[in-house]
mmCIF file of C-alpha atoms and ligand atoms in Angstrom:
data_model
loop_
_atom_site.group_PDB
_atom_site.id
_atom_site.type_symbol
_atom_site.label_atom_id
_atom_site.label_comp_id
_atom_site.label_asym_id
_atom_site.label_seq_id
_atom_site.Cartn_x
_atom_site.Cartn_y
_atom_site.Cartn_z
ATOM 1 C CA MET F 1 -7.558 24.777 -9.069
ATOM 2 C CA ARG F 2 -10.229 23.210 -6.849
ATOM 3 C CA PRO F 3 -8.802 21.444 -3.750
ATOM 4 C CA GLU F 4 -9.913 17.984 -4.975
ATOM 5 C CA ASN F 5 -8.197 18.582 -8.318
ATOM 6 C CA LEU F 6 -5.018 19.647 -6.506
ATOM 7 C CA VAL F 7 -4.987 16.315 -4.679
ATOM 8 C CA GLU F 8 -5.563 14.298 -7.861
ATOM 9 C CA GLU F 9 -2.852 16.304 -9.664
ATOM 10 C CA ALA F 10 -0.458 15.655 -6.750
ATOM 11 C CA LYS F 11 -1.165 11.905 -6.936
ATOM 12 C CA ARG F 12 -0.547 11.899 -10.680
ATOM 13 C CA LYS F 13 2.737 13.803 -10.365
ATOM 14 C CA ALA F 14 4.007 11.407 -7.679
ATOM 15 C CA ALA F 15 2.995 8.394 -9.771
ATOM 16 C CA ARG F 16 4.680 9.768 -12.896
ATOM 17 C CA GLU F 17 7.939 10.323 -11.028
ATOM 18 C CA ALA F 18 7.934 6.746 -9.681
ATOM 19 C CA VAL F 19 7.097 5.224 -13.062
ATOM 20 C CA ARG F 20 10.162 7.017 -14.516
ATOM 21 C CA GLN F 21 12.284 4.635 -12.403
ATOM 22 C CA ILE F 22 11.059 1.590 -14.336
ATOM 23 C CA GLU F 23 13.521 0.167 -16.856
ATOM 24 C CA ASP F 24 13.029 -1.901 -19.979
ATOM 25 C CA GLY F 25 12.804 -5.630 -19.217
ATOM 26 C CA GLN F 26 11.821 -5.295 -15.560
ATOM 27 C CA VAL F 27 9.169 -7.304 -13.780
ATOM 28 C CA ILE F 28 7.557 -5.151 -11.102
ATOM 29 C CA GLY F 29 4.871 -5.251 -8.427
ATOM 30 C CA LEU F 30 1.759 -3.163 -9.015
ATOM 31 C CA GLY F 31 0.139 -1.969 -5.789
ATOM 32 C CA SER F 32 -3.471 -0.951 -5.229
ATOM 33 C CA GLY F 33 -5.433 2.237 -4.705
ATOM 34 C CA SER F 34 -6.282 5.472 -6.459
ATOM 35 C CA THR F 35 -2.684 6.771 -6.657
ATOM 36 C CA VAL F 36 -1.453 3.506 -8.151
ATOM 37 C CA ALA F 37 -4.217 3.890 -10.763
ATOM 38 C CA TYR F 38 -2.275 6.902 -12.075
ATOM 39 C CA ALA F 39 0.942 4.847 -12.045
ATOM 40 C CA ALA F 40 -0.782 2.180 -14.152
ATOM 41 C CA GLU F 41 -1.890 4.854 -16.642
ATOM 42 C CA GLU F 42 1.642 6.263 -16.825
ATOM 43 C CA LEU F 43 3.195 2.819 -17.248
ATOM 44 C CA GLY F 44 0.648 1.867 -19.916
ATOM 45 C CA GLY F 45 1.608 5.082 -21.714
ATOM 46 C CA ARG F 46 5.344 4.270 -21.553
ATOM 47 C CA ILE F 47 4.732 0.723 -22.845
ATOM 48 C CA LYS F 48 2.804 2.133 -25.774
ATOM 49 C CA THR F 49 5.045 5.057 -26.721
ATOM 50 C CA GLU F 50 8.534 3.882 -25.652
ATOM 51 C CA LYS F 51 7.865 0.184 -26.388
ATOM 52 C CA ILE F 52 9.448 -0.862 -23.086
ATOM 53 C CA ARG F 53 8.893 -4.493 -22.123
ATOM 54 C CA VAL F 54 7.595 -4.541 -18.560
ATOM 55 C CA LYS F 55 5.400 -7.060 -16.761
ATOM 56 C CA VAL F 56 3.585 -6.592 -13.475
ATOM 57 C CA VAL F 57 2.523 -8.791 -10.591
ATOM 58 C CA PRO F 58 -0.788 -7.253 -9.408
ATOM 59 C CA THR F 59 -1.477 -7.006 -5.655
ATOM 60 C CA SER F 60 -5.281 -7.179 -5.946
ATOM 61 C CA TYR F 61 -8.136 -7.684 -8.384
ATOM 62 C CA GLN F 62 -8.213 -3.893 -8.702
ATOM 63 C CA ALA F 63 -4.531 -3.905 -9.733
ATOM 64 C CA LEU F 64 -5.173 -6.764 -12.166
ATOM 65 C CA MET F 65 -7.967 -4.773 -13.823
ATOM 66 C CA LEU F 66 -5.772 -1.653 -13.899
ATOM 67 C CA ALA F 67 -3.047 -3.624 -15.682
ATOM 68 C CA ILE F 68 -5.456 -5.140 -18.202
ATOM 69 C CA ASN F 69 -7.199 -1.817 -18.895
ATOM 70 C CA ASN F 70 -3.869 -0.052 -19.469
ATOM 71 C CA GLY F 71 -2.370 -2.719 -21.736
ATOM 72 C CA ILE F 72 0.245 -3.875 -19.211
ATOM 73 C CA PRO F 73 1.283 -7.557 -19.406
ATOM 74 C CA VAL F 74 0.577 -9.482 -16.217
ATOM 75 C CA THR F 75 2.611 -12.218 -14.576
ATOM 76 C CA SER F 76 2.667 -13.976 -11.198
ATOM 77 C CA LEU F 77 4.999 -14.568 -8.276
ATOM 78 C CA ASP F 78 5.064 -18.233 -9.336
ATOM 79 C CA GLU F 79 6.726 -17.220 -12.603
ATOM 80 C CA ASN F 80 8.664 -14.287 -11.151
ATOM 81 C CA PRO F 81 9.306 -14.684 -7.424
ATOM 82 C CA ARG F 82 11.886 -11.871 -7.434
ATOM 83 C CA LEU F 83 10.835 -8.414 -8.589
ATOM 84 C CA SER F 84 12.984 -5.398 -9.457
ATOM 85 C CA LEU F 85 10.691 -2.974 -7.719
ATOM 86 C CA ALA F 86 7.126 -2.442 -6.581
ATOM 87 C CA ILE F 87 5.055 0.739 -6.772
ATOM 88 C CA ASP F 88 2.362 1.144 -4.162
ATOM 89 C CA GLY F 89 0.297 3.737 -2.311
ATOM 90 C CA VAL F 90 0.071 4.439 1.417
ATOM 91 C CA ASP F 91 -2.454 5.615 3.987
ATOM 92 C CA GLN F 92 -0.075 7.144 6.539
ATOM 93 C CA ILE F 93 3.717 7.504 6.483
ATOM 94 C CA ASP F 94 6.040 8.862 9.176
ATOM 95 C CA CYS F 95 9.516 10.406 8.947
ATOM 96 C CA HIS F 96 11.169 6.959 9.323
ATOM 97 C CA LEU F 97 9.129 5.842 6.286
ATOM 98 C CA ASN F 98 7.167 3.403 8.428
ATOM 99 C CA MET F 99 3.647 3.113 7.087
ATOM 100 C CA ILE F 100 0.047 2.139 7.601
ATOM 101 C CA LYS F 101 -1.494 0.573 4.512
ATOM 102 C CA GLY F 102 -4.592 -1.450 3.797
ATOM 103 C CA MET F 103 -7.504 0.969 3.670
ATOM 104 C CA GLY F 104 -8.155 -0.621 0.270
ATOM 105 C CA GLY F 105 -8.057 -4.064 1.890
ATOM 106 C CA ALA F 106 -5.136 -5.348 -0.196
ATOM 107 C CA LEU F 107 -2.487 -5.271 2.550
ATOM 108 C CA THR F 108 -1.533 -8.958 2.539
ATOM 109 C CA ARG F 109 -0.704 -9.259 -1.149
ATOM 110 C CA GLU F 110 0.835 -5.791 -1.063
ATOM 111 C CA LYS F 111 3.216 -6.841 1.710
ATOM 112 C CA ILE F 112 4.104 -10.111 -0.019
ATOM 113 C CA VAL F 113 4.830 -8.328 -3.293
ATOM 114 C CA ALA F 114 6.789 -5.574 -1.506
ATOM 115 C CA SER F 115 8.959 -8.115 0.276
ATOM 116 C CA ALA F 116 9.609 -9.937 -3.025
ATOM 117 C CA SER F 117 10.854 -6.636 -4.517
ATOM 118 C CA GLU F 118 14.356 -5.231 -4.366
ATOM 119 C CA ARG F 119 12.920 -1.733 -4.050
ATOM 120 C CA LEU F 120 9.569 -0.486 -2.755
ATOM 121 C CA LEU F 121 8.570 2.871 -4.263
ATOM 122 C CA ILE F 122 5.661 4.615 -2.557
ATOM 123 C CA VAL F 123 3.427 7.158 -4.278
ATOM 124 C CA ALA F 124 1.166 9.515 -2.358
ATOM 125 C CA ASP F 125 -0.129 13.037 -2.032
ATOM 126 C CA TRP F 126 1.031 15.287 0.789
ATOM 127 C CA ARG F 127 -1.913 14.451 3.068
ATOM 128 C CA LYS F 128 -0.462 11.020 3.859
ATOM 129 C CA ARG F 129 2.558 12.337 5.780
ATOM 130 C CA VAL F 130 2.207 12.258 9.577
ATOM 131 C CA LYS F 131 4.430 12.812 12.573
ATOM 132 C CA THR F 132 3.189 9.678 14.348
ATOM 133 C CA LEU F 133 1.333 6.713 12.844
ATOM 134 C CA GLY F 134 -2.222 6.492 14.156
ATOM 135 C CA GLU F 135 -2.679 10.273 14.124
ATOM 136 C CA ASN F 136 -6.185 11.606 13.409
ATOM 137 C CA ASN F 137 -7.693 8.431 14.860
ATOM 138 C CA HIS F 138 -6.387 6.346 11.941
ATOM 139 C CA PRO F 139 -6.773 2.563 12.381
ATOM 140 C CA VAL F 140 -4.382 -0.278 11.588
ATOM 141 C CA PRO F 141 -6.097 -2.623 9.091
ATOM 142 C CA ILE F 142 -5.579 -6.280 10.003
ATOM 143 C CA GLU F 143 -6.518 -9.205 7.742
ATOM 144 C CA VAL F 144 -7.980 -12.035 9.793
ATOM 145 C CA LEU F 145 -8.995 -15.616 9.073
ATOM 146 C CA PRO F 146 -12.815 -15.654 9.494
ATOM 147 C CA PHE F 147 -12.590 -18.725 11.798
ATOM 148 C CA ALA F 148 -10.446 -16.698 14.220
ATOM 149 C CA LEU F 149 -12.417 -13.437 14.137
ATOM 150 C CA LYS F 150 -13.676 -13.390 17.726
ATOM 151 C CA PRO F 151 -10.486 -14.537 19.509
ATOM 152 C CA VAL F 152 -8.395 -12.122 17.432
ATOM 153 C CA THR F 153 -10.809 -9.318 18.349
ATOM 154 C CA LEU F 154 -10.324 -10.081 22.056
ATOM 155 C CA LYS F 155 -6.513 -10.201 21.735
ATOM 156 C CA ILE F 156 -6.494 -6.830 19.968
ATOM 157 C CA MET F 157 -8.460 -5.402 22.896
ATOM 158 C CA GLU F 158 -5.921 -6.895 25.321
ATOM 159 C CA LEU F 159 -3.246 -4.969 23.392
ATOM 160 C CA GLY F 160 -5.193 -1.736 23.986
ATOM 161 C CA GLY F 161 -6.816 -1.526 20.552
ATOM 162 C CA LYS F 162 -10.439 -0.899 19.627
ATOM 163 C CA PRO F 163 -11.294 -3.433 16.895
ATOM 164 C CA ILE F 164 -14.007 -2.706 14.333
ATOM 165 C CA ILE F 165 -14.904 -5.331 11.735
ATOM 166 C CA ARG F 166 -14.838 -3.587 8.348
ATOM 167 C CA GLU F 167 -18.189 -3.626 6.553
ATOM 168 C CA GLY F 168 -18.571 -3.264 2.822
ATOM 169 C CA GLY F 169 -20.370 -0.953 0.458
ATOM 170 C CA GLY F 170 -22.580 -2.752 -2.054
ATOM 171 C CA LYS F 171 -22.834 -5.781 0.215
ATOM 172 C CA VAL F 172 -24.203 -6.404 3.687
ATOM 173 C CA GLY F 173 -21.890 -7.844 6.327
ATOM 174 C CA PRO F 174 -18.100 -7.866 6.554
ATOM 175 C CA VAL F 175 -15.782 -6.977 3.695
ATOM 176 C CA VAL F 176 -14.291 -10.170 2.255
ATOM 177 C CA THR F 177 -10.744 -9.685 0.977
ATOM 178 C CA ASP F 178 -9.300 -11.015 -2.291
ATOM 179 C CA ASN F 179 -7.985 -13.879 -0.120
ATOM 180 C CA GLY F 180 -11.394 -14.731 1.367
ATOM 181 C CA ASN F 181 -10.673 -13.221 4.786
ATOM 182 C CA PHE F 182 -12.088 -10.411 6.950
ATOM 183 C CA ILE F 183 -10.533 -7.050 7.843
ATOM 184 C CA ILE F 184 -10.447 -5.630 11.347
ATOM 185 C CA ASP F 185 -9.686 -1.910 11.609
ATOM 186 C CA ALA F 186 -7.934 -1.598 14.960
ATOM 187 C CA TYR F 187 -7.746 1.825 16.620
ATOM 188 C CA PHE F 188 -4.706 2.219 18.878
ATOM 189 C CA GLY F 189 -4.429 6.025 19.030
ATOM 190 C CA LEU F 190 -0.879 7.312 18.506
ATOM 191 C CA ILE F 191 1.487 4.402 17.792
ATOM 192 C CA SER F 192 4.781 5.274 19.481
ATOM 193 C CA ASP F 193 6.469 1.938 18.686
ATOM 194 C CA PRO F 194 5.016 0.557 15.421
ATOM 195 C CA GLU F 195 7.643 -2.188 15.209
ATOM 196 C CA SER F 196 6.694 -3.634 18.586
ATOM 197 C CA LEU F 197 2.949 -3.379 17.808
ATOM 198 C CA GLU F 198 3.545 -5.166 14.508
ATOM 199 C CA ARG F 199 5.380 -7.998 16.302
ATOM 200 C CA LYS F 200 2.596 -8.396 18.859
ATOM 201 C CA LEU F 201 -0.193 -8.369 16.263
ATOM 202 C CA LYS F 202 1.607 -10.837 14.007
ATOM 203 C CA SER F 203 1.991 -13.277 16.906
ATOM 204 C CA ILE F 204 -1.813 -13.623 17.306
ATOM 205 C CA PRO F 205 -2.978 -16.906 15.727
ATOM 206 C CA GLY F 206 -5.491 -16.112 12.982
ATOM 207 C CA VAL F 207 -3.907 -12.786 12.032
ATOM 208 C CA ILE F 208 -2.956 -13.199 8.403
ATOM 209 C CA GLU F 209 -1.213 -9.839 8.002
ATOM 210 C CA THR F 210 -1.222 -6.301 9.341
ATOM 211 C CA GLY F 211 -1.155 -2.964 7.557
ATOM 212 C CA LEU F 212 1.965 -1.862 9.462
ATOM 213 C CA PHE F 213 4.799 -1.778 6.933
ATOM 214 C CA ILE F 214 8.011 -1.335 8.906
ATOM 215 C CA ASP F 215 11.331 -0.577 7.197
ATOM 216 C CA MET F 216 10.022 -1.560 3.791
ATOM 217 C CA ALA F 217 9.775 1.653 1.736
ATOM 218 C CA GLU F 218 12.944 2.588 -0.116
ATOM 219 C CA THR F 219 11.825 5.785 -1.849
ATOM 220 C CA VAL F 220 8.672 7.832 -1.360
ATOM 221 C CA TYR F 221 7.288 10.245 -3.935
ATOM 222 C CA ILE F 222 5.063 12.806 -2.291
ATOM 223 C CA GLY F 223 2.997 14.879 -4.700
ATOM 224 C CA GLU F 224 2.619 18.461 -3.486
ATOM 225 C CA ALA F 225 0.881 21.500 -4.930
ATOM 226 C CA ASP F 226 4.121 22.719 -6.532
ATOM 227 C CA GLY F 227 6.052 19.534 -7.338
ATOM 228 C CA VAL F 228 7.162 16.171 -5.976
ATOM 229 C CA LYS F 229 9.145 15.698 -2.793
ATOM 230 C CA VAL F 230 11.355 12.605 -2.749
ATOM 231 C CA LEU F 231 12.111 10.928 0.586
ATOM 232 C CA ARG F 232 14.673 8.131 0.812
ATOM 233 C CA ARG F 233 15.225 5.617 3.557
ATOM 234 C CA LYS F 234 18.345 6.223 5.629
ATOM 235 C CA ASN F 235 20.305 2.987 6.143
HETATM 236 C C1 LIG C 301 -4.687 -0.598 -0.337
HETATM 237 C C2 LIG C 301 -3.622 0.352 0.079
HETATM 238 C C3 LIG C 301 -3.501 1.595 -0.740
HETATM 239 O O1 LIG C 301 -2.223 1.641 -1.275
HETATM 240 C C4 LIG C 301 -3.732 2.769 0.172
HETATM 241 O O2 LIG C 301 -5.027 2.635 0.727
HETATM 242 C C5 LIG C 301 -3.600 4.108 -0.569
HETATM 243 O O3 LIG C 301 -4.642 4.280 -1.468
HETATM 244 P P1 LIG C 301 -4.898 5.660 -2.229
HETATM 245 O O4 LIG C 301 -3.742 5.867 -3.144
HETATM 246 O O5 LIG C 301 -6.210 5.457 -2.924
HETATM 247 O O6 LIG C 301 -4.984 6.738 -1.169
HETATM 248 O O7 LIG C 301 -2.874 0.146 0.992
HETATM 249 O O8 LIG C 301 -4.728 -1.705 0.505
#
């Protein structure tokens, strides 16, 4: 199999395993990204063939479109503020199951939906596992109120980060999130204490949310060339 097909197959296997956890009657969070796209396909298939009744709260316009295109009924946090579980992707994950998310720009809604869920199931291929968050010069995405862009940028620099305003494809200028905000990708190098960095970033006025997800994942499905590895949070 070509390497790119191996990766896609690994994503699909991880997604399928997570979707098996969904039970009839549940209301769940639907994350964003290319791995979650496979989860939406799998869930749409189960709704059609097994006739399970499941509704999703989408975490982005992409997730909303995925739900609609796969015949999955959609609901909102207003109607369902407590969710049984959420399925989402990840950009980097360490051995404590702390994560960096948000390369798709949906981090704020993803974190809200994850925290409204009893269980957060993460789906990914093997490339997302790292020893230390920030490895390979990976940034922390930060959603910022446009009014506060410059002061937030300076505060990130004071914390030792290199902030880059994310620019879009198909549009000139900054990426505008589903919430009407900007994204700063902040490069901190290796993040030895993600919890402390998260606290500091969240205390900056104008920071809406960060892509550091600390202590949130319950179970992680890692698609590998020869199967799916399941990692569970130790309490
Ligand atoms: C979007 C995210 C995605 O879950 C993350 O970027 C993973 O995406 P993919 O499955 O395409 O690698 O956090 O904000």
